[in-house]
mmCIF file of C-alpha atoms in Angstrom:
data_model
loop_
_atom_site.group_PDB
_atom_site.id
_atom_site.type_symbol
_atom_site.label_atom_id
_atom_site.label_comp_id
_atom_site.label_asym_id
_atom_site.label_seq_id
_atom_site.Cartn_x
_atom_site.Cartn_y
_atom_site.Cartn_z
ATOM 1 C CA UNK P 1 79.828 -95.485 27.114
ATOM 2 C CA UNK P 2 77.711 -94.357 30.074
ATOM 3 C CA UNK P 3 79.744 -96.897 32.865
ATOM 4 C CA UNK P 4 78.340 -97.557 36.131
ATOM 5 C CA UNK P 5 81.541 -98.987 37.117
ATOM 6 C CA UNK P 6 83.385 -102.756 37.179
ATOM 7 C CA UNK P 7 81.465 -105.789 37.722
ATOM 8 C CA UNK P 8 84.045 -108.331 38.031
ATOM 9 C CA UNK P 9 87.942 -109.460 37.347
ATOM 10 C CA UNK P 10 88.056 -112.682 36.086
ATOM 11 C CA UNK P 11 91.330 -114.935 36.573
ATOM 12 C CA UNK P 12 91.753 -118.776 35.323
ATOM 13 C CA UNK P 13 93.872 -120.998 38.038
ATOM 14 C CA UNK P 14 95.475 -124.271 38.240
ATOM 15 C CA UNK P 15 94.275 -125.191 41.386
ATOM 16 C CA UNK P 16 91.318 -123.611 42.814
ATOM 17 C CA UNK P 17 91.148 -124.854 46.418
ATOM 18 C CA UNK P 18 94.911 -123.748 46.755
ATOM 19 C CA UNK P 19 94.163 -120.132 45.161
ATOM 20 C CA UNK P 20 91.094 -120.073 47.400
ATOM 21 C CA UNK P 21 93.992 -120.772 50.215
ATOM 22 C CA UNK P 22 95.238 -117.398 49.302
ATOM 23 C CA UNK P 23 92.456 -115.222 48.595
ATOM 24 C CA UNK P 24 90.000 -116.428 51.164
ATOM 25 C CA UNK P 25 92.111 -117.826 54.206
ATOM 26 C CA UNK P 26 95.394 -115.229 53.580
ATOM 27 C CA UNK P 27 93.373 -111.963 52.223
ATOM 28 C CA UNK P 28 90.027 -112.436 53.908
ATOM 29 C CA UNK P 29 87.776 -112.383 50.924
ATOM 30 C CA UNK P 30 84.304 -114.094 51.187
ATOM 31 C CA UNK P 31 83.155 -116.807 48.924
ATOM 32 C CA UNK P 32 79.802 -115.076 47.209
ATOM 33 C CA UNK P 33 79.115 -118.471 45.394
ATOM 34 C CA UNK P 34 80.907 -121.516 44.400
ATOM 35 C CA UNK P 35 79.634 -123.259 41.262
ATOM 36 C CA UNK P 36 80.146 -125.912 38.115
ATOM 37 C CA UNK P 37 79.290 -124.575 34.916
ATOM 38 C CA UNK P 38 78.780 -126.571 31.587
ATOM 39 C CA UNK P 39 80.780 -124.709 29.272
ATOM 40 C CA UNK P 40 80.115 -126.614 26.129
ATOM 41 C CA UNK P 41 77.220 -124.612 25.529
ATOM 42 C CA UNK P 42 75.801 -120.453 25.054
ATOM 43 C CA UNK P 43 78.777 -118.263 23.959
ATOM 44 C CA UNK P 44 81.103 -119.929 26.408
ATOM 45 C CA UNK P 45 82.640 -122.151 23.598
ATOM 46 C CA UNK P 46 83.706 -119.363 21.098
ATOM 47 C CA UNK P 47 85.308 -117.384 24.014
ATOM 48 C CA UNK P 48 88.113 -120.290 24.900
ATOM 49 C CA UNK P 49 91.124 -121.072 23.508
ATOM 50 C CA UNK P 50 90.971 -125.042 24.295
ATOM 51 C CA UNK P 51 87.434 -127.123 24.163
ATOM 52 C CA UNK P 52 86.535 -127.298 27.719
ATOM 53 C CA UNK P 53 83.497 -129.422 29.437
ATOM 54 C CA UNK P 54 83.111 -127.638 32.456
ATOM 55 C CA UNK P 55 84.349 -125.038 34.676
ATOM 56 C CA UNK P 56 84.093 -124.283 38.365
ATOM 57 C CA UNK P 57 83.679 -120.814 38.741
ATOM 58 C CA UNK P 58 84.226 -119.092 42.716
ATOM 59 C CA UNK P 59 83.285 -115.410 43.117
ATOM 60 C CA UNK P 60 84.668 -113.818 45.657
ATOM 61 C CA UNK P 61 83.861 -110.246 47.708
ATOM 62 C CA UNK P 62 85.838 -108.054 49.680
ATOM 63 C CA UNK P 63 83.254 -106.326 51.145
ATOM 64 C CA UNK P 64 80.062 -107.722 51.952
ATOM 65 C CA UNK P 65 76.981 -105.747 51.816
ATOM 66 C CA UNK P 66 78.502 -103.027 49.508
ATOM 67 C CA UNK P 67 78.209 -103.383 45.791
ATOM 68 C CA UNK P 68 81.766 -103.629 44.587
ATOM 69 C CA UNK P 69 83.616 -105.895 42.101
ATOM 70 C CA UNK P 70 83.980 -109.525 42.655
ATOM 71 C CA UNK P 71 86.967 -111.654 41.889
ATOM 72 C CA UNK P 72 85.959 -114.201 40.134
ATOM 73 C CA UNK P 73 88.349 -117.397 39.869
ATOM 74 C CA UNK P 74 87.924 -120.131 37.557
ATOM 75 C CA UNK P 75 89.259 -123.592 36.984
ATOM 76 C CA UNK P 76 88.660 -126.655 34.726
ATOM 77 C CA UNK P 77 88.253 -129.728 36.674
ATOM 78 C CA UNK P 78 90.117 -132.708 35.170
ATOM 79 C CA UNK P 79 91.786 -130.801 32.509
ATOM 80 C CA UNK P 80 95.179 -129.086 32.210
ATOM 81 C CA UNK P 81 95.126 -125.318 32.153
ATOM 82 C CA UNK P 82 97.409 -123.600 29.887
ATOM 83 C CA UNK P 83 99.306 -120.666 29.841
ATOM 84 C CA UNK P 84 101.698 -118.659 32.408
ATOM 85 C CA UNK P 85 101.177 -115.004 34.040
ATOM 86 C CA UNK P 86 102.500 -111.889 32.520
ATOM 87 C CA UNK P 87 104.364 -109.420 33.240
ATOM 88 C CA UNK P 88 104.067 -105.633 33.611
ATOM 89 C CA UNK P 89 105.870 -105.014 29.670
ATOM 90 C CA UNK P 90 103.779 -107.476 28.282
ATOM 91 C CA UNK P 91 100.200 -107.397 26.147
ATOM 92 C CA UNK P 92 97.241 -108.088 27.891
ATOM 93 C CA UNK P 93 96.432 -107.317 31.540
ATOM 94 C CA UNK P 94 99.094 -107.208 33.774
ATOM 95 C CA UNK P 95 97.787 -106.657 37.062
ATOM 96 C CA UNK P 96 95.062 -105.757 39.216
ATOM 97 C CA UNK P 97 95.027 -103.366 42.188
ATOM 98 C CA UNK P 98 93.045 -103.568 45.213
ATOM 99 C CA UNK P 99 92.721 -100.188 47.339
ATOM 100 C CA UNK P 100 93.184 -100.858 51.221
ATOM 101 C CA UNK P 101 92.817 -98.366 53.869
ATOM 102 C CA UNK P 102 96.846 -99.351 55.190
ATOM 103 C CA UNK P 103 98.794 -100.741 52.829
ATOM 104 C CA UNK P 104 101.822 -100.913 55.830
ATOM 105 C CA UNK P 105 99.748 -102.795 58.038
ATOM 106 C CA UNK P 106 98.872 -104.654 55.309
ATOM 107 C CA UNK P 107 102.358 -105.754 53.878
ATOM 108 C CA UNK P 108 103.273 -106.718 57.641
ATOM 109 C CA UNK P 109 100.218 -109.094 57.978
ATOM 110 C CA UNK P 110 100.947 -110.388 53.950
ATOM 111 C CA UNK P 111 104.827 -110.951 54.947
ATOM 112 C CA UNK P 112 103.948 -112.452 58.294
ATOM 113 C CA UNK P 113 101.555 -115.282 56.407
ATOM 114 C CA UNK P 114 104.441 -115.876 54.390
ATOM 115 C CA UNK P 115 103.434 -113.870 51.352
ATOM 116 C CA UNK P 116 106.872 -112.235 49.468
ATOM 117 C CA UNK P 117 106.552 -109.016 47.812
ATOM 118 C CA UNK P 118 106.742 -109.304 43.989
ATOM 119 C CA UNK P 119 110.237 -107.749 44.304
ATOM 120 C CA UNK P 120 112.935 -105.691 46.918
ATOM 121 C CA UNK P 121 110.296 -104.771 49.810
ATOM 122 C CA UNK P 122 112.622 -101.512 50.018
ATOM 123 C CA UNK P 123 111.460 -101.122 46.200
ATOM 124 C CA UNK P 124 108.013 -100.059 47.363
ATOM 125 C CA UNK P 125 108.949 -97.969 50.213
ATOM 126 C CA UNK P 126 109.108 -93.931 50.270
ATOM 127 C CA UNK P 127 111.513 -91.384 51.611
ATOM 128 C CA UNK P 128 109.246 -91.258 54.972
ATOM 129 C CA UNK P 129 109.443 -95.130 55.409
ATOM 130 C CA UNK P 130 106.346 -95.720 54.358
ATOM 131 C CA UNK P 131 105.111 -98.425 51.517
ATOM 132 C CA UNK P 132 103.378 -96.409 48.799
ATOM 133 C CA UNK P 133 102.099 -99.392 46.917
ATOM 134 C CA UNK P 134 102.862 -103.225 47.236
ATOM 135 C CA UNK P 135 102.909 -106.548 44.677
ATOM 136 C CA UNK P 136 102.754 -109.598 45.422
ATOM 137 C CA UNK P 137 101.572 -112.491 43.488
ATOM 138 C CA UNK P 138 99.189 -115.232 43.866
ATOM 139 C CA UNK P 139 99.804 -119.006 43.704
ATOM 140 C CA UNK P 140 100.076 -118.870 39.746
ATOM 141 C CA UNK P 141 102.012 -116.150 39.609
ATOM 142 C CA UNK P 142 99.628 -113.458 39.050
ATOM 143 C CA UNK P 143 100.506 -109.971 40.121
ATOM 144 C CA UNK P 144 98.287 -108.565 42.595
ATOM 145 C CA UNK P 145 98.719 -104.708 43.306
ATOM 146 C CA UNK P 146 97.399 -103.153 47.023
ATOM 147 C CA UNK P 147 97.422 -99.602 47.120
ATOM 148 C CA UNK P 148 96.072 -96.720 49.436
ATOM 149 C CA UNK P 149 93.803 -95.413 46.176
ATOM 150 C CA UNK P 150 95.341 -93.795 43.188
ATOM 151 C CA UNK P 151 98.980 -94.882 44.274
ATOM 152 C CA UNK P 152 101.272 -95.342 41.251
#
């Protein structure tokens, strides 16, 4: 495979507006598109567990003007979602990680905005008293890691 990068990370959420409050308003991501799609045609019916009529899809960018992966959030207006987020020891995509310039500054900012670490704060701190990385959960409990690039 001659890959050139990851195009997007897609997550299904229970309440897209609530999730936008986290990803856009707290994390500062920008909405690149917000569309309603027909899920009854094309290849979409074949990749769903349940029959769905429509989905709302919002693409978020974390860096404007630079080609980078997007986060694509979907929900199904008027239909109940199915499933629960998983943990690191379960089969499936367990989390995604975003590289940031300053994990310490971001962690303090997130905590000041009411976002709690996904575990004791001290467990993410190294011997120098700095955050090696931090895990948080989005409104649906999906695990997100923030690191300085290459951190465990």
